[in-house]
Amino acid sequence: MSILVVEELGKTYSGFQAVRNVSFALEAGEMLALIGPNGAGKSTCFNMIDGQLAPTTGRIAIFGKSTAGMTPGDIWRLGVGRTFQVAATFASMTVAENVQMALISHHAARWLTLRWAARRHVAEAEHLLDLVGMADQGQRSCGELAYGDLKRLELAIALANDPKLLLMDEPAAGMAPRERHAVMDLTARIARQRGIGVLFTEHDMDVVFGHADRVLVLNRGTLIAEGAPHAVRANAEVQAVYLGAGSLYRTHT
Amino acid sequence: MSAAKLSVAELRAAYGQAQVLFDVSLEIAAGEAVALLGRNGAGKSTTFRAILGLIARRSGRIVFDGEDVSRLPAYEIARRGLGYVPEDRRIFSDLTVEENLQVGRQPPRSNAPTWTLERLFAIFPNLRELRGRAGARISGGEQQMLTIARTLMGNPSLLLLDEPSEGLAPRIVEQMIEAIREMKREGLSLFVSEQNLAFARLVAERVYVIEKGKIRFAGTMSEFDARPDVRDAYLAF
Amino acid sequence: MSFYFVQFVTGLASASSLFLVASGLSIIFGVTRVVNFAHGAFYMLGAYIGYTLIDRLGAGVGFWPAIGLSAFAVAAIGTLIEMLLLRRIYDAPELFQLLATFAVALVVEDLALLIWGPSDLLGPRAPGFKGAIDLLGQPFPTYDLLLIALAPLVLALIWLIFRRTTWGVLVRAATQDREMVAALGVNQKWLFTSVFALGVFLAGLGGALELPRQAANHTMDLQVITEALVVVVIGGLGSVPGTFLAAIIVSELNAFGILVFPKISIVLVFLVMAIVLIVRPWGLLGRAEAAARTASGAIISRWRPFGAPGRIAAALAVAFAALLPIAAGNYFVGVATEVLIFMLYAASLHFLLAGGGLASFGHAAYFGLGSYGAAIALKSFGLGMETAIVAGIVLGLVGALVFGWFCVRLSGVYFAMLTLAFAQIAWSIAYQWTDVTGGDNGIIGVWPSAWAASPARFYWLTLALSAGSIALLRAITFSPFGYALRALRDSTLRAETIGIERRRVQWMGFVIAGGFAALAGALYAFLKGSVFPDNISISLSIDGLVMVLLGGVGTVSGGVVGAAIYRSLSIWVISHTDYSRLVLGALIIVLVVMFPKGLVGAFEAWRSARTGARLQGQSP
């Protein structure tokens, strides 16, 4: 069974159709890239899948359950991890505490008032930080991390509820080239080990080619191509979207 | 060097902690039209925003008309004749078309073409009929024309034009090309960012290719055409 | 019938001057995003300066030019303050701007007292508008008719300025997108200054025009700022037509409320404001704000519990404090008790504001509910002090449960305004429900049980409860719940995507803060032996904010330190000078400009810079 099924998804903002009739599915252990030019509707799609936006039309099912009416919190509880284009972490906490916070929420302990939060799930947090290669940075303040490490921390937070689906919006944005591949390698390794399906958007074509099993191309809200990276690359319509339809303006030259 | 309209040396910039420009250096001569090519997220908009001081510049030197403007606030740079047209248009949606143009108005400059409402309406005829309409209630193509016209009201001597063809219907793109050529005839220097190669080819003589915040290629349009490897590595899918 | 009509028309006349003040407030907020608390003070200055000008120059230049001149004089003063003070803090968090303008209001109040003396100054009648006309058989002042005509005129004038002048177009553009305006070569600094000048001009004009209707006095400022805030919030922050509409609604509510619901006339206005905020959070004609600025550019420092040295220091401080009654006399022990109570009050607000990022402008509501709950339990139900304190806490908790449920549905300025509205509702009830609360006369004879009756014993009781509560608040801050609350403050987006329920967690945080504030209020009732509506006043709410900001919002419990310093200082200043507000206001201004991180925050920054330098020194 596919872990994520999107059917005929559409979103209209005050008359403007940002996304129309998008359908696809994601399998366990698969790395699926969602790409397209600016304004193609990638973020809108993402925000509908993670519950921040309600779709105008269509259905989304995660692990076979319809997510209609669910909040981002409900969807997290289904077993979905999420990272953001601009890393979202808790700046007044240490690296370890960031992960512990996610674990506390996952273990439904967030209403306790007379216990020390910093003493909860210490080993589990260490394990997750170790997994993303930050074992020795647990006691650092979140505010003093390099950006690449913030992205790794976000990944550790996203893994805290032992998800089977990861939604990553531009996981490599804002990082130096070498670091991008390191983070994507790490993500792919974890995904394969744990059978996690990963849906990610990305601008960096090296990252897409290096790490995606399959690619979806959005343009003006519509899915224009889908398939293995090399097949999509050969697609004429995709080339036109990326390079511009040169033939259109020949008359002027 | 003195002929350079704009010269940028080793510019670094960051959004918060994420560094997005790595030692960007480039030069625009007076009267020249140059394209900045690159994919989505390659750093085109960021380069423009950093030149104008709209995001934090970490280091580097920006010289405009022989004056170091690296530490000046955005409005001071704009007042020296550097016009900026943002990719997302940023029309003042509550203001009418004519009021939008009014916001951009600056005194005429000796080294730059002078624009009046009449002359702008000649280039962008649609705007004339829409002058009393609110910015929110005109189409995407009309907004694109308005944002360019608004910046031209400041009589800039160099125009930074961020992805002018993005999201426009082919008919509008043709109008846009005509408009840009008219600006060139007037002697305006142009620095245009584009993803659309065909468009860039029609307006620019020289090319910079940017990817991941670094300049990867610099040369004339024909030099660029002789290098399909550059195109495939940094622009094609 | 005719009586009601005249009442209606009188309401319209009041709406006029209210509109002048509120529109200025709204315009300033629209562009600079500053809620100008000093706006009432400028209104008052308008009246006083107008009085002097008419008195001195009236014979020469005439009544109307003198009114115009005083508005210009007030605008000049406002411009100066904008350039010297506000310009420095536009990038600081919104609360700081509020604090700074509040301090300006304090200073202006005492300066007015110094210059014009304590008695009310009755201005002259306007030439040509001294009499009354017959309105359906009732006499009606012609000056009021003039005012009624004036408001639409000013509205039209503002509209023209904003539509027909380049300046107005630039201001509207800047309201929408400041960055783009700068990219087009507009210097926003002067735009902000001129907008502030216009807003203050309108306030000054409103004040000067009031002269023929009411005497210039020292309570004008607070009275008008409260109403103007309500008007701006109901109309929609930044919307001038909305302000016009809301000024009429509020004034008519005031005019008829007193006839129809004399018992709850004051509550009425705030009730309407609360309803508007809940149904249409951005006001009648306002527009939903784009993503609110959260923690804009502020460097967030790491929070950690006390280590061994910190705990020992805290224990020593409590032990040392416990010895005080041995060394000091009754007066001093009483002062110390009061300071302790305010430390607890500030700590409870600090928990909500710093720990949860929720800036309550009406925290005094829960302090006051605690006071009244305890006093009523003691006097009306004959319970003992111990049970009465518990009753006070319970009443505070219930209030926070009910009010908080609505408040956490909003955020930012709107959250602040709704908390303010609820506090004013609580205040109005205390003020008007005379049968139960004693109204203005308060409840007196609220004395502690015999075992705690001596100043020293009550001090020890307060010390135990305050220190224990503050420790408890700190513990909660570092508990899983406290982390969840802080996670929402740090990154609402991230927190919600890891399953933290924003509204429920913030609601509970609100209730906890309310409960501890109520305990402080109950203790205060027994310390003073009486309870008055002042226990719920706006100035007490603002005092709380001052104490927290003084200590530092970025700190774990700087509010405690801020409270100790501010309360001691204000008690000392009040007993040593007649111009305490002048001194305190000036002090706050200096602190805001010099220590934008608060005192404790500045200390922490200094300490970490020192250790940082030391570490660097060690490395080869």
Short mmCIF file of N, CA and C in Angstrom, two decimals, chain C residues 86-138:
data_model
loop_
_atom_site.label_atom_id
_atom_site.label_comp_id
_atom_site.label_asym_id
_atom_site.label_seq_id
_atom_site.Cartn_x
_atom_site.Cartn_y
_atom_site.Cartn_z
N LEU C 86 11.85 57.84 19.68
CA LEU C 86 11.28 56.70 18.94
C LEU C 86 12.19 56.20 17.84
N ARG C 87 12.88 57.11 17.15
CA ARG C 87 13.76 56.69 16.08
C ARG C 87 14.78 55.66 16.52
N ARG C 88 15.16 55.76 17.77
CA ARG C 88 16.16 54.83 18.28
C ARG C 88 15.59 53.43 18.50
N ILE C 89 14.28 53.34 18.61
CA ILE C 89 13.73 52.05 19.04
C ILE C 89 12.71 51.46 18.06
N TYR C 90 12.68 51.95 16.82
CA TYR C 90 11.74 51.37 15.86
C TYR C 90 12.03 49.89 15.60
N ASP C 91 13.29 49.51 15.71
CA ASP C 91 13.63 48.12 15.42
C ASP C 91 13.49 47.22 16.64
N ALA C 92 13.26 47.83 17.80
CA ALA C 92 13.11 47.04 19.02
C ALA C 92 11.74 46.37 19.00
N PRO C 93 11.54 45.35 19.87
CA PRO C 93 10.24 44.72 19.92
C PRO C 93 9.13 45.73 20.23
N GLU C 94 7.93 45.45 19.74
CA GLU C 94 6.81 46.39 19.85
C GLU C 94 6.58 46.87 21.28
N LEU C 95 6.77 45.97 22.24
CA LEU C 95 6.50 46.32 23.63
C LEU C 95 7.36 47.48 24.11
N PHE C 96 8.58 47.56 23.55
CA PHE C 96 9.48 48.62 23.99
C PHE C 96 8.98 49.98 23.59
N GLN C 97 8.42 50.03 22.39
CA GLN C 97 7.90 51.29 21.91
C GLN C 97 6.74 51.72 22.81
N LEU C 98 5.96 50.75 23.19
CA LEU C 98 4.84 51.04 24.06
C LEU C 98 5.32 51.58 25.39
N LEU C 99 6.34 50.91 25.92
CA LEU C 99 6.90 51.31 27.20
C LEU C 99 7.45 52.74 27.11
N ALA C 100 8.15 53.01 26.02
CA ALA C 100 8.75 54.33 25.86
C ALA C 100 7.66 55.40 25.78
N THR C 101 6.62 55.14 25.02
CA THR C 101 5.57 56.16 24.90
C THR C 101 4.82 56.30 26.23
N PHE C 102 4.70 55.19 26.94
CA PHE C 102 4.07 55.28 28.27
C PHE C 102 4.89 56.17 29.19
N ALA C 103 6.21 56.02 29.11
CA ALA C 103 7.09 56.85 29.94
C ALA C 103 6.93 58.32 29.56
N VAL C 104 6.81 58.59 28.27
CA VAL C 104 6.60 59.97 27.83
C VAL C 104 5.32 60.51 28.46
N ALA C 105 4.28 59.67 28.47
CA ALA C 105 3.01 60.10 29.06
C ALA C 105 3.20 60.46 30.53
N LEU C 106 3.96 59.65 31.26
CA LEU C 106 4.22 59.94 32.68
C LEU C 106 4.91 61.29 32.84
N VAL C 107 5.94 61.49 32.04
CA VAL C 107 6.72 62.73 32.15
C VAL C 107 5.84 63.94 31.84
N VAL C 108 5.06 63.83 30.76
CA VAL C 108 4.22 64.95 30.36
C VAL C 108 3.22 65.28 31.47
N GLU C 109 2.67 64.24 32.09
CA GLU C 109 1.68 64.46 33.14
C GLU C 109 2.25 65.35 34.26
N ASP C 110 3.46 65.01 34.70
CA ASP C 110 4.04 65.78 35.80
C ASP C 110 4.52 67.15 35.35
N LEU C 111 5.00 67.23 34.11
CA LEU C 111 5.41 68.53 33.60
C LEU C 111 4.21 69.47 33.55
N ALA C 112 3.08 68.91 33.13
CA ALA C 112 1.86 69.73 33.09
C ALA C 112 1.52 70.22 34.49
N LEU C 113 1.70 69.34 35.44
CA LEU C 113 1.42 69.69 36.84
C LEU C 113 2.35 70.82 37.29
N LEU C 114 3.63 70.69 36.90
CA LEU C 114 4.62 71.70 37.26
C LEU C 114 4.30 73.05 36.65
N ILE C 115 3.94 73.02 35.38
CA ILE C 115 3.76 74.27 34.65
C ILE C 115 2.41 74.92 34.95
N TRP C 116 1.36 74.09 34.94
CA TRP C 116 0.02 74.68 35.03
C TRP C 116 -0.66 74.51 36.39
N GLY C 117 0.02 73.82 37.30
CA GLY C 117 -0.54 73.67 38.64
C GLY C 117 -1.64 72.64 38.70
N PRO C 118 -2.06 72.31 39.92
CA PRO C 118 -2.97 71.18 40.10
C PRO C 118 -4.44 71.47 39.81
N SER C 119 -4.86 72.75 39.80
CA SER C 119 -6.30 72.98 39.68
C SER C 119 -6.77 72.97 38.23
N ASP C 120 -8.04 72.64 38.05
CA ASP C 120 -8.63 72.62 36.72
C ASP C 120 -8.63 74.03 36.13
N LEU C 121 -8.34 74.14 34.85
CA LEU C 121 -8.32 75.44 34.20
C LEU C 121 -9.47 75.52 33.22
N LEU C 122 -10.43 76.38 33.56
CA LEU C 122 -11.60 76.51 32.71
C LEU C 122 -11.31 77.49 31.58
N GLY C 123 -11.40 77.01 30.37
CA GLY C 123 -11.09 77.85 29.22
C GLY C 123 -12.26 78.76 28.88
N PRO C 124 -12.03 79.74 28.01
CA PRO C 124 -13.08 80.65 27.59
C PRO C 124 -14.02 79.97 26.60
N ARG C 125 -15.19 80.54 26.45
CA ARG C 125 -16.09 80.06 25.41
C ARG C 125 -15.58 80.52 24.06
N ALA C 126 -15.97 79.80 23.03
CA ALA C 126 -15.55 80.18 21.69
C ALA C 126 -16.38 81.37 21.23
N PRO C 127 -15.73 82.39 20.68
CA PRO C 127 -16.49 83.55 20.21
C PRO C 127 -17.48 83.15 19.13
N GLY C 128 -18.71 83.58 19.30
CA GLY C 128 -19.75 83.27 18.32
C GLY C 128 -20.46 81.97 18.60
N PHE C 129 -19.91 81.17 19.54
CA PHE C 129 -20.55 79.89 19.85
C PHE C 129 -20.74 79.76 21.35
N LYS C 130 -21.23 80.87 21.94
CA LYS C 130 -21.32 80.86 23.40
C LYS C 130 -22.68 80.40 23.88
N GLY C 131 -23.65 80.49 23.03
CA GLY C 131 -25.01 80.23 23.50
C GLY C 131 -25.50 78.84 23.20
N ALA C 132 -26.81 78.70 23.27
CA ALA C 132 -27.43 77.42 22.98
C ALA C 132 -28.60 77.67 22.05
N ILE C 133 -28.96 76.66 21.30
CA ILE C 133 -30.15 76.78 20.47
C ILE C 133 -31.21 75.85 21.00
N ASP C 134 -32.40 76.00 20.50
CA ASP C 134 -33.50 75.16 20.94
C ASP C 134 -33.58 73.96 20.02
N LEU C 135 -33.41 72.77 20.60
CA LEU C 135 -33.44 71.56 19.81
C LEU C 135 -34.61 70.72 20.30
N LEU C 136 -35.72 70.71 19.57
CA LEU C 136 -36.92 69.98 19.98
C LEU C 136 -37.29 70.31 21.42
N GLY C 137 -37.19 71.59 21.74
CA GLY C 137 -37.59 72.03 23.06
C GLY C 137 -36.50 71.89 24.12
N GLN C 138 -35.37 71.37 23.75
CA GLN C 138 -34.29 71.25 24.73
C GLN C 138 -33.16 72.20 24.33
#
